[in-house]
Amino acid sequence: MAVVVNKPIPEFEAQATGGIKVTHQSHLGQILVLYFYPKDHTPGCTTEAMQFRDHYAEFVKTGAQVFGVSRDNLKSHEDFKAKLELPFELIADTEEKMCHMFGVVKNKIMYGKKVKGIERSTFLISPEGILLQEWRGIKVPGHVDEVLKAVKMLSKKAA
């Protein structure tokens, strides 16, 4: 089942760094930001992770939880998280279940070859588990600021 804006997110279960299990219900009561990225230790993904890291305290202040999601395994995620000193957890979607559910798997052309990759995307989920907003095919510069602005607006409405 795919995600639809203004509808509850479908059931899922995934492992994250720090030994955490994340499910469609594990963060009810909190604003949830899921950002999908192509690969650990690559330039764009490193920049995006560092921007979420640098604004993390502001996300937490609004009651939001942030998770990065990619197809990399937990070992790669743990290394990436430690190297960048990320204060949030990374979800290992090695079987692409979440990637397909959120519709971020896309055919891309890389070095003249067709490859299946992850389209950089972010999803904002309400404390009730409803998908409120999605950003797809995003460019890294300025994106985290845009997400934070949306989270702050949501937080004000809930207050």
Short mmCIF file of C-alpha atoms in Angstrom, two decimals:
data_model
loop_
_atom_site.label_atom_id
_atom_site.label_comp_id
_atom_site.label_asym_id
_atom_site.label_seq_id
_atom_site.Cartn_x
_atom_site.Cartn_y
_atom_site.Cartn_z
CA MET A 1 0.00 0.00 0.00
CA ALA A 2 1.35 3.44 -0.96
CA VAL A 3 1.25 6.62 1.08
CA VAL A 4 -1.35 9.29 0.32
CA VAL A 5 -1.36 12.87 1.63
CA ASN A 6 -4.03 13.46 4.30
CA LYS A 7 -4.39 9.70 4.94
CA PRO A 8 -2.86 7.52 7.70
CA ILE A 9 0.50 6.01 6.77
CA PRO A 10 0.33 2.25 6.08
CA GLU A 11 1.70 -0.32 8.51
CA PHE A 12 5.46 -0.82 8.49
CA GLU A 13 8.23 -2.03 10.74
CA ALA A 14 11.93 -1.26 10.33
CA GLN A 15 15.20 -1.44 12.24
CA ALA A 16 17.13 1.73 12.99
CA THR A 17 20.50 2.54 14.48
CA GLY A 18 20.71 2.47 18.25
CA GLY A 19 18.79 -0.83 18.31
CA ILE A 20 15.47 0.97 17.76
CA LYS A 21 12.50 -0.58 16.00
CA VAL A 22 10.37 1.97 14.14
CA THR A 23 6.78 1.19 13.19
CA HIS A 24 3.80 3.13 11.86
CA GLN A 25 2.65 3.45 15.50
CA SER A 26 5.90 3.81 17.44
CA HIS A 27 5.87 7.61 17.27
CA LEU A 28 2.18 8.39 17.60
CA GLY A 29 1.84 11.59 19.62
CA GLN A 30 4.94 13.09 17.98
CA ILE A 31 5.47 14.88 14.69
CA LEU A 32 7.53 12.56 12.52
CA VAL A 33 9.94 13.61 9.76
CA LEU A 34 11.16 10.80 7.51
CA TYR A 35 13.77 11.80 4.97
CA PHE A 36 14.79 9.30 2.31
CA TYR A 37 18.24 9.61 0.77
CA PRO A 38 20.22 7.57 -1.80
CA LYS A 39 23.38 6.44 0.03
CA ASP A 40 25.51 6.87 3.15
CA HIS A 41 28.88 8.62 2.74
CA THR A 42 28.03 10.37 -0.56
CA PRO A 43 28.41 14.16 -0.95
CA GLY A 44 24.73 15.19 -1.27
CA CYS A 45 23.58 12.77 1.42
CA THR A 46 26.33 13.91 3.78
CA THR A 47 25.34 17.56 3.28
CA GLU A 48 21.65 16.78 3.85
CA ALA A 49 22.37 14.74 7.01
CA MET A 50 24.56 17.54 8.39
CA GLN A 51 21.78 20.10 7.78
CA PHE A 52 19.25 17.94 9.64
CA ARG A 53 21.89 17.51 12.38
CA ASP A 54 22.53 21.25 12.63
CA HIS A 55 18.79 22.02 12.97
CA TYR A 56 17.97 18.95 15.09
CA ALA A 57 17.53 20.88 18.37
CA GLU A 58 14.91 23.09 16.66
CA PHE A 59 13.03 20.01 15.42
CA VAL A 60 13.07 18.51 18.94
CA LYS A 61 11.83 21.81 20.43
CA THR A 62 8.69 21.50 18.27
CA GLY A 63 8.13 17.91 19.42
CA ALA A 64 9.33 16.39 16.16
CA GLN A 65 11.33 13.18 15.70
CA VAL A 66 13.65 12.94 12.65
CA PHE A 67 14.73 9.72 10.93
CA GLY A 68 16.90 9.30 7.85
CA VAL A 69 16.02 6.31 5.64
CA SER A 70 18.11 4.57 2.97
CA ARG A 71 18.76 1.10 1.61
CA ASP A 72 22.12 0.90 3.39
CA ASN A 73 22.57 -1.69 6.14
CA LEU A 74 22.81 -0.94 9.87
CA LYS A 75 26.64 -1.21 9.92
CA SER A 76 26.93 1.44 7.17
CA HIS A 77 24.37 3.60 9.00
CA GLU A 78 26.19 3.29 12.34
CA ASP A 79 29.47 4.36 10.67
CA PHE A 80 27.77 7.28 8.85
CA LYS A 81 26.01 8.38 12.03
CA ALA A 82 29.22 8.24 14.10
CA LYS A 83 31.32 10.01 11.45
CA LEU A 84 28.85 12.93 11.19
CA GLU A 85 27.86 12.87 14.90
CA LEU A 86 24.18 12.63 13.97
CA PRO A 87 21.84 13.04 16.96
CA PHE A 88 19.00 11.16 15.21
CA GLU A 89 18.65 7.55 14.12
CA LEU A 90 18.92 6.11 10.60
CA ILE A 91 16.53 3.44 9.34
CA ALA A 92 18.01 0.54 7.36
CA ASP A 93 15.50 -0.30 4.62
CA THR A 94 17.65 -2.99 3.02
CA GLU A 95 14.63 -4.79 1.53
CA GLU A 96 13.21 -1.49 0.18
CA LYS A 97 9.82 -2.04 1.86
CA MET A 98 9.55 1.55 3.12
CA CYS A 99 11.10 2.91 -0.09
CA HIS A 100 8.39 1.24 -2.17
CA MET A 101 5.62 2.16 0.28
CA PHE A 102 6.64 5.84 0.09
CA GLY A 103 7.20 5.61 -3.68
CA VAL A 104 10.79 6.85 -3.68
CA VAL A 105 12.37 4.09 -5.80
CA LYS A 106 13.00 5.56 -9.25
CA ASN A 107 14.86 4.60 -12.39
CA LYS A 108 17.82 6.90 -12.85
CA ILE A 109 20.57 7.23 -15.44
CA MET A 110 24.02 6.99 -13.88
CA TYR A 111 27.10 7.09 -16.08
CA GLY A 112 24.91 6.27 -19.08
CA LYS A 113 23.35 3.18 -17.45
CA LYS A 114 19.81 2.76 -16.11
CA VAL A 115 19.88 2.05 -12.39
CA LYS A 116 17.26 1.83 -9.68
CA GLY A 117 17.86 4.49 -7.07
CA ILE A 118 16.24 6.45 -4.29
CA GLU A 119 14.71 9.81 -5.12
CA ARG A 120 15.65 12.25 -2.34
CA SER A 121 12.32 12.87 -0.57
CA THR A 122 10.98 13.98 2.81
CA PHE A 123 7.65 13.19 4.48
CA LEU A 124 5.94 15.03 7.34
CA ILE A 125 3.64 12.85 9.47
CA SER A 126 1.26 14.23 12.11
CA PRO A 127 1.15 13.05 15.74
CA GLU A 128 -1.95 11.05 14.71
CA GLY A 129 -0.01 9.15 12.01
CA ILE A 130 -1.44 11.10 9.04
CA LEU A 131 0.85 12.02 6.12
CA LEU A 132 0.53 15.81 5.97
CA GLN A 133 3.14 16.88 3.47
CA GLU A 134 5.68 15.42 1.07
CA TRP A 135 8.65 16.85 -0.75
CA ARG A 136 9.84 14.74 -3.68
CA GLY A 137 12.88 14.98 -5.93
CA ILE A 138 14.28 17.73 -3.75
CA LYS A 139 17.53 19.63 -3.97
CA VAL A 140 19.54 19.77 -0.74
CA PRO A 141 20.19 23.55 -0.40
CA GLY A 142 17.42 25.17 1.66
CA HIS A 143 15.36 21.99 1.97
CA VAL A 144 15.83 21.39 5.72
CA ASP A 145 14.80 25.00 6.41
CA GLU A 146 11.59 24.43 4.44
CA VAL A 147 10.80 21.24 6.38
CA LEU A 148 11.52 22.94 9.71
CA LYS A 149 9.18 25.81 8.78
CA ALA A 150 6.38 23.30 8.03
CA VAL A 151 7.04 21.47 11.33
CA LYS A 152 6.91 24.75 13.28
CA MET A 153 3.59 25.67 11.66
CA LEU A 154 2.17 22.23 12.51
CA SER A 155 3.45 22.53 16.07
CA LYS A 156 1.72 25.92 16.49
CA LYS A 157 -1.59 24.47 15.24
CA ALA A 158 -1.35 21.62 17.75
CA ALA A 159 -0.60 23.95 20.67
#
